[in-house]
PDB file of C-alpha atoms in Angstrom:
ATOM      1  CA  MET A   1      -5.754 -53.290 -47.809  1.00  0.00           C
ATOM      2  CA  ALA A   2      -2.664 -54.240 -46.078  1.00  0.00           C
ATOM      3  CA  GLU A   3      -1.402 -52.607 -43.448  1.00  0.00           C
ATOM      4  CA  ALA A   4       1.828 -50.560 -43.384  1.00  0.00           C
ATOM      5  CA  ASN A   5       4.845 -52.635 -42.790  1.00  0.00           C
ATOM      6  CA  PRO A   6       7.721 -51.473 -40.198  1.00  0.00           C
ATOM      7  CA  ASP A   7      10.463 -52.758 -43.067  1.00  0.00           C
ATOM      8  CA  ASN A   8       9.195 -50.080 -45.822  1.00  0.00           C
ATOM      9  CA  ASN A   9       8.222 -46.326 -45.671  1.00  0.00           C
ATOM     10  CA  GLU A  10       4.730 -46.391 -46.596  1.00  0.00           C
ATOM     11  CA  LEU A  11       3.164 -43.157 -44.998  1.00  0.00           C
ATOM     12  CA  TYR A  12      -0.534 -42.075 -45.339  1.00  0.00           C
ATOM     13  CA  THR A  13      -1.363 -38.105 -46.009  1.00  0.00           C
ATOM     14  CA  CYS A  14      -4.437 -36.118 -45.324  1.00  0.00           C
ATOM     15  CA  SER A  15      -5.058 -34.070 -48.602  1.00  0.00           C
ATOM     16  CA  VAL A  16      -6.171 -31.315 -46.699  1.00  0.00           C
ATOM     17  CA  CYS A  17      -3.447 -30.208 -43.898  1.00  0.00           C
ATOM     18  CA  GLU A  18      -0.854 -32.685 -45.546  1.00  0.00           C
ATOM     19  CA  LYS A  19      -0.430 -34.292 -42.119  1.00  0.00           C
ATOM     20  CA  HIS A  20       1.825 -37.285 -42.616  1.00  0.00           C
ATOM     21  CA  LEU A  21       0.306 -40.654 -40.579  1.00  0.00           C
ATOM     22  CA  LYS A  22       1.713 -44.305 -40.236  1.00  0.00           C
ATOM     23  CA  SER A  23      -1.142 -46.334 -41.198  1.00  0.00           C
ATOM     24  CA  GLU A  24      -4.791 -45.955 -42.957  1.00  0.00           C
ATOM     25  CA  LYS A  25      -6.189 -46.507 -39.608  1.00  0.00           C
ATOM     26  CA  ALA A  26      -4.972 -43.296 -38.026  1.00  0.00           C
ATOM     27  CA  LEU A  27      -5.456 -41.240 -41.205  1.00  0.00           C
ATOM     28  CA  GLY A  28      -9.007 -42.398 -40.693  1.00  0.00           C
ATOM     29  CA  LYS A  29      -9.174 -41.519 -37.210  1.00  0.00           C
ATOM     30  CA  HIS A  30      -7.590 -37.929 -38.540  1.00  0.00           C
ATOM     31  CA  ILE A  31     -10.258 -37.459 -40.941  1.00  0.00           C
ATOM     32  CA  LYS A  32     -13.197 -38.383 -38.693  1.00  0.00           C
ATOM     33  CA  LEU A  33     -11.837 -36.400 -35.856  1.00  0.00           C
ATOM     34  CA  TYR A  34     -12.013 -33.415 -37.959  1.00  0.00           C
ATOM     35  CA  GLN A  35     -14.661 -34.324 -40.133  1.00  0.00           C
ATOM     36  CA  GLY A  36     -12.846 -32.666 -43.554  1.00  0.00           C
ATOM     37  CA  LYS A  37     -12.541 -29.459 -41.629  1.00  0.00           C
ATOM     38  CA  CYS A  38      -8.871 -29.535 -40.599  1.00  0.00           C
ATOM     39  CA  LEU A  39      -6.719 -26.715 -41.778  1.00  0.00           C
ATOM     40  CA  PRO A  40      -4.869 -26.689 -45.110  1.00  0.00           C
ATOM     41  CA  PRO A  41      -1.176 -25.687 -44.704  1.00  0.00           C
ATOM     42  CA  GLU A  42      -2.037 -22.201 -45.939  1.00  0.00           C
ATOM     43  CA  GLU A  43      -5.434 -20.973 -44.861  1.00  0.00           C
ATOM     44  CA  SER A  44      -5.286 -18.609 -48.523  1.00  0.00           C
ATOM     45  CA  GLY A  45      -6.593 -21.531 -50.753  1.00  0.00           C
ATOM     46  CA  PRO A  46     -10.109 -23.174 -50.529  1.00  0.00           C
ATOM     47  CA  LYS A  47     -10.799 -26.013 -48.566  1.00  0.00           C
ATOM     48  CA  LYS A  48      -9.915 -29.261 -50.281  1.00  0.00           C
ATOM     49  CA  ARG A  49     -12.450 -32.420 -49.152  1.00  0.00           C
ATOM     50  CA  PRO A  50      -9.604 -35.051 -47.543  1.00  0.00           C
ATOM     51  CA  ARG A  51      -8.449 -38.094 -49.055  1.00  0.00           C
ATOM     52  CA  ILE A  52      -6.645 -40.778 -48.184  1.00  0.00           C
ATOM     53  CA  GLU A  53      -3.281 -40.695 -50.528  1.00  0.00           C
ATOM     54  CA  LYS A  54      -0.933 -43.788 -49.847  1.00  0.00           C
ATOM     55  CA  SER A  55       2.610 -42.214 -50.489  1.00  0.00           C
ATOM     56  CA  ILE A  56       5.110 -44.648 -50.828  1.00  0.00           C
ATOM     57  CA  LYS A  57       8.919 -43.379 -50.907  1.00  0.00           C
ATOM     58  CA  ASP A  58      11.126 -45.708 -53.390  1.00  0.00           C
ATOM     59  CA  GLN A  59      14.172 -45.991 -51.736  1.00  0.00           C
ATOM     60  CA  ASP A  60      16.466 -45.669 -54.994  1.00  0.00           C
ATOM     61  CA  LYS A  61      14.292 -43.031 -57.093  1.00  0.00           C
ATOM     62  CA  GLY A  62      13.090 -40.471 -54.044  1.00  0.00           C
ATOM     63  CA  GLU A  63       9.511 -40.429 -55.750  1.00  0.00           C
ATOM     64  CA  THR A  64       6.071 -40.692 -54.267  1.00  0.00           C
ATOM     65  CA  VAL A  65       3.502 -42.900 -55.513  1.00  0.00           C
ATOM     66  CA  LEU A  66      -0.063 -42.640 -55.116  1.00  0.00           C
ATOM     67  CA  ASN A  67      -2.411 -45.757 -55.100  1.00  0.00           C
ATOM     68  CA  GLU A  68      -5.631 -44.790 -56.978  1.00  0.00           C
ATOM     69  CA  ASP A  69      -7.457 -47.106 -55.201  1.00  0.00           C
ATOM     70  CA  ASN A  70      -7.394 -45.530 -52.047  1.00  0.00           C
ATOM     71  CA  LEU A  71      -8.437 -42.090 -53.487  1.00  0.00           C
ATOM     72  CA  ASP A  72     -11.911 -41.317 -52.339  1.00  0.00           C
ATOM     73  CA  LYS A  73     -12.533 -44.122 -49.662  1.00  0.00           C
ATOM     74  CA  MET A  74     -13.062 -42.613 -46.260  1.00  0.00           C
ATOM     75  CA  SER A  75     -14.210 -39.126 -47.957  1.00  0.00           C
ATOM     76  CA  ALA A  76     -17.383 -39.206 -47.159  1.00  0.00           C
ATOM     77  CA  CYS A  77     -16.710 -36.345 -44.734  1.00  0.00           C
ATOM     78  CA  GLU A  78     -19.675 -33.691 -44.755  1.00  0.00           C
ATOM     79  CA  GLU A  79     -19.644 -30.078 -44.853  1.00  0.00           C
ATOM     80  CA  THR A  80     -21.865 -28.478 -42.526  1.00  0.00           C
ATOM     81  CA  SER A  81     -23.764 -25.528 -43.649  1.00  0.00           C
ATOM     82  CA  PRO A  82     -26.022 -22.889 -42.078  1.00  0.00           C
ATOM     83  CA  SER A  83     -28.836 -23.935 -43.757  1.00  0.00           C
ATOM     84  CA  SER A  84     -28.777 -27.587 -41.891  1.00  0.00           C
ATOM     85  CA  PHE A  85     -29.527 -26.450 -38.625  1.00  0.00           C
ATOM     86  CA  MET A  86     -32.649 -27.130 -37.477  1.00  0.00           C
ATOM     87  CA  LYS A  87     -35.402 -24.308 -37.074  1.00  0.00           C
ATOM     88  CA  GLU A  88     -37.239 -26.030 -34.045  1.00  0.00           C
ATOM     89  CA  GLN A  89     -36.298 -24.779 -30.882  1.00  0.00           C
ATOM     90  CA  ILE A  90     -35.435 -27.321 -27.811  1.00  0.00           C
ATOM     91  CA  SER A  91     -37.705 -27.319 -24.991  1.00  0.00           C
ATOM     92  CA  GLY A  92     -36.109 -27.392 -20.961  1.00  0.00           C
ATOM     93  CA  ASP A  93     -37.347 -30.498 -20.063  1.00  0.00           C
ATOM     94  CA  VAL A  94     -36.049 -33.086 -22.702  1.00  0.00           C
ATOM     95  CA  GLY A  95     -37.399 -36.017 -21.006  1.00  0.00           C
ATOM     96  CA  ASN A  96     -40.875 -35.260 -21.560  1.00  0.00           C
ATOM     97  CA  SER A  97     -41.995 -37.226 -24.543  1.00  0.00           C
ATOM     98  CA  ASP A  98     -45.785 -36.496 -24.141  1.00  0.00           C
ATOM     99  CA  GLU A  99     -45.630 -33.176 -25.736  1.00  0.00           C
ATOM    100  CA  GLU A 100     -45.746 -33.969 -29.610  1.00  0.00           C
ATOM    101  CA  SER A 101     -45.790 -30.199 -30.523  1.00  0.00           C
ATOM    102  CA  SER A 102     -43.780 -29.301 -33.807  1.00  0.00           C
ATOM    103  CA  SER A 103     -42.430 -25.954 -32.317  1.00  0.00           C
ATOM    104  CA  LYS A 104     -40.753 -26.335 -28.934  1.00  0.00           C
ATOM    105  CA  GLU A 105     -39.615 -23.293 -27.219  1.00  0.00           C
ATOM    106  CA  LEU A 106     -36.793 -22.699 -24.596  1.00  0.00           C
ATOM    107  CA  PRO A 107     -38.192 -22.025 -20.838  1.00  0.00           C
ATOM    108  CA  VAL A 108     -37.974 -18.068 -20.231  1.00  0.00           C
ATOM    109  CA  PHE A 109     -34.778 -16.897 -18.302  1.00  0.00           C
ATOM    110  CA  ASN A 110     -33.151 -13.795 -17.360  1.00  0.00           C
ATOM    111  CA  LEU A 111     -30.035 -13.452 -19.255  1.00  0.00           C
ATOM    112  CA  ALA A 112     -27.801 -14.589 -15.917  1.00  0.00           C
ATOM    113  CA  GLU A 113     -29.806 -17.404 -15.975  1.00  0.00           C
ATOM    114  CA  LYS A 114     -29.080 -17.935 -19.663  1.00  0.00           C
ATOM    115  CA  HIS A 115     -25.137 -17.249 -19.513  1.00  0.00           C
ATOM    116  CA  GLN A 116     -25.344 -19.728 -16.742  1.00  0.00           C
ATOM    117  CA  ILE A 117     -27.029 -22.262 -18.788  1.00  0.00           C
ATOM    118  CA  LEU A 118     -24.682 -21.927 -21.927  1.00  0.00           C
ATOM    119  CA  LYS A 119     -21.434 -21.639 -19.681  1.00  0.00           C
ATOM    120  CA  THR A 120     -22.845 -25.020 -18.649  1.00  0.00           C
ATOM    121  CA  HIS A 121     -23.819 -27.009 -21.515  1.00  0.00           C
ATOM    122  CA  LEU A 122     -20.392 -25.971 -23.058  1.00  0.00           C
ATOM    123  CA  SER A 123     -18.108 -26.765 -20.152  1.00  0.00           C
ATOM    124  CA  HIS A 124     -19.507 -30.075 -19.928  1.00  0.00           C
ATOM    125  CA  ASN A 125     -17.458 -31.786 -22.667  1.00  0.00           C
ATOM    126  CA  TYR A 126     -14.786 -28.634 -23.070  1.00  0.00           C
ATOM    127  CA  SER A 127     -13.470 -28.985 -19.853  1.00  0.00           C
ATOM    128  CA  ARG A 128     -12.696 -32.567 -19.926  1.00  0.00           C
ATOM    129  CA  TYR A 129     -11.237 -31.907 -23.911  1.00  0.00           C
ATOM    130  CA  ILE A 130      -9.039 -28.843 -22.515  1.00  0.00           C
ATOM    131  CA  SER A 131      -7.617 -31.254 -19.471  1.00  0.00           C
ATOM    132  CA  ALA A 132      -6.749 -34.015 -22.034  1.00  0.00           C
ATOM    133  CA  LEU A 133      -5.258 -31.411 -24.096  1.00  0.00           C
ATOM    134  CA  LYS A 134      -3.104 -30.129 -21.096  1.00  0.00           C
ATOM    135  CA  ARG A 135      -1.962 -33.668 -20.571  1.00  0.00           C
ATOM    136  CA  LEU A 136      -0.747 -34.274 -23.746  1.00  0.00           C
ATOM    137  CA  LEU A 137       1.202 -30.913 -23.625  1.00  0.00           C
ATOM    138  CA  GLN A 138       2.610 -32.270 -20.577  1.00  0.00           C
ATOM    139  CA  GLY A 139       3.991 -35.469 -21.929  1.00  0.00           C
ATOM    140  CA  ASP A 140       1.113 -37.586 -19.673  1.00  0.00           C
ATOM    141  CA  ILE A 141      -0.537 -39.104 -22.761  1.00  0.00           C
ATOM    142  CA  ASN A 142       0.421 -39.603 -26.427  1.00  0.00           C
ATOM    143  CA  LYS A 143      -1.651 -38.059 -29.489  1.00  0.00           C
ATOM    144  CA  GLU A 144      -3.256 -41.573 -29.632  1.00  0.00           C
ATOM    145  CA  ARG A 145      -4.574 -41.817 -26.103  1.00  0.00           C
ATOM    146  CA  PHE A 146      -5.491 -38.013 -26.397  1.00  0.00           C
ATOM    147  CA  TYR A 147      -7.770 -38.989 -29.745  1.00  0.00           C
ATOM    148  CA  GLU A 148      -9.299 -41.815 -28.050  1.00  0.00           C
ATOM    149  CA  GLU A 149     -10.380 -39.473 -24.842  1.00  0.00           C
ATOM    150  CA  THR A 150     -11.798 -37.041 -26.815  1.00  0.00           C
ATOM    151  CA  TYR A 151     -13.060 -38.539 -30.098  1.00  0.00           C
ATOM    152  CA  SER A 152     -16.691 -38.900 -28.537  1.00  0.00           C
ATOM    153  CA  PHE A 153     -16.390 -35.216 -28.102  1.00  0.00           C
ATOM    154  CA  PHE A 154     -16.435 -34.265 -31.731  1.00  0.00           C
ATOM    155  CA  THR A 155     -18.745 -37.298 -33.486  1.00  0.00           C
ATOM    156  CA  LYS A 156     -21.335 -35.922 -35.972  1.00  0.00           C
ATOM    157  CA  GLU A 157     -24.287 -36.376 -33.023  1.00  0.00           C
ATOM    158  CA  THR A 158     -22.541 -34.364 -30.582  1.00  0.00           C
ATOM    159  CA  ILE A 159     -22.002 -31.367 -32.647  1.00  0.00           C
ATOM    160  CA  ASN A 160     -25.094 -31.317 -34.089  1.00  0.00           C
ATOM    161  CA  ALA A 161     -26.793 -31.359 -30.642  1.00  0.00           C
ATOM    162  CA  ASN A 162     -24.503 -28.381 -29.793  1.00  0.00           C
ATOM    163  CA  ASN A 163     -25.277 -26.941 -33.030  1.00  0.00           C
ATOM    164  CA  GLU A 164     -29.034 -27.388 -32.373  1.00  0.00           C
ATOM    165  CA  PHE A 165     -28.805 -26.110 -28.495  1.00  0.00           C
ATOM    166  CA  LEU A 166     -26.678 -22.948 -29.675  1.00  0.00           C
ATOM    167  CA  HIS A 167     -28.709 -22.032 -32.168  1.00  0.00           C
ATOM    168  CA  ALA A 168     -32.135 -22.405 -30.632  1.00  0.00           C
ATOM    169  CA  PHE A 169     -30.094 -20.512 -27.302  1.00  0.00           C
ATOM    170  CA  PHE A 170     -28.892 -17.497 -29.010  1.00  0.00           C
ATOM    171  CA  ALA A 171     -32.131 -17.274 -31.486  1.00  0.00           C
ATOM    172  CA  GLU A 172     -33.738 -16.727 -28.197  1.00  0.00           C
ATOM    173  CA  ILE A 173     -31.744 -14.340 -26.480  1.00  0.00           C
ATOM    174  CA  TYR A 174     -31.577 -12.426 -30.081  1.00  0.00           C
ATOM    175  CA  ALA A 175     -35.637 -12.420 -29.752  1.00  0.00           C
ATOM    176  CA  ASP A 176     -35.267 -10.824 -26.117  1.00  0.00           C
ATOM    177  CA  SER A 177     -33.120  -8.064 -27.150  1.00  0.00           C
ATOM    178  CA  LYS A 178     -35.296  -7.092 -29.892  1.00  0.00           C
ATOM    179  CA  ALA A 179     -38.334  -7.085 -27.644  1.00  0.00           C
TER     180      ALA A 179
END
């Protein structure tokens, strides 16, 4: 597919949040960044899967034409469901691969230590994300640079690792509260 030319008014639109982007590449980054979870303009309706819609504004008629060849392209975003969380817990020493047990357990900590572990784990990526967000709002960086800097924080692997950690972490806290 050809890239958008500056002479004609080609726009690419996310079908979920209806955000207009200048190129197919930018739309692809938008879809990958939000993984199909961007917010629709009105939250009352059901979430739609993101699709590439190439909008071409006809100067004479003012009509928007959709190119059907682009529909469903880049729409392989998966919805994460609670059932997809792994049931096994993550051990404290991740580097120890000698143990091959099917159920790993977190080490026992008191509540203050658990809070500190959680704070450290979450702040590792999110403090850098907040820093980049502040620079974006202050105008020090543009949106494209912001997405480049923060894209790795929200890859599927990073999100799954965080979800697994949090699931195991809160499962242990819940078990402690019931004991």
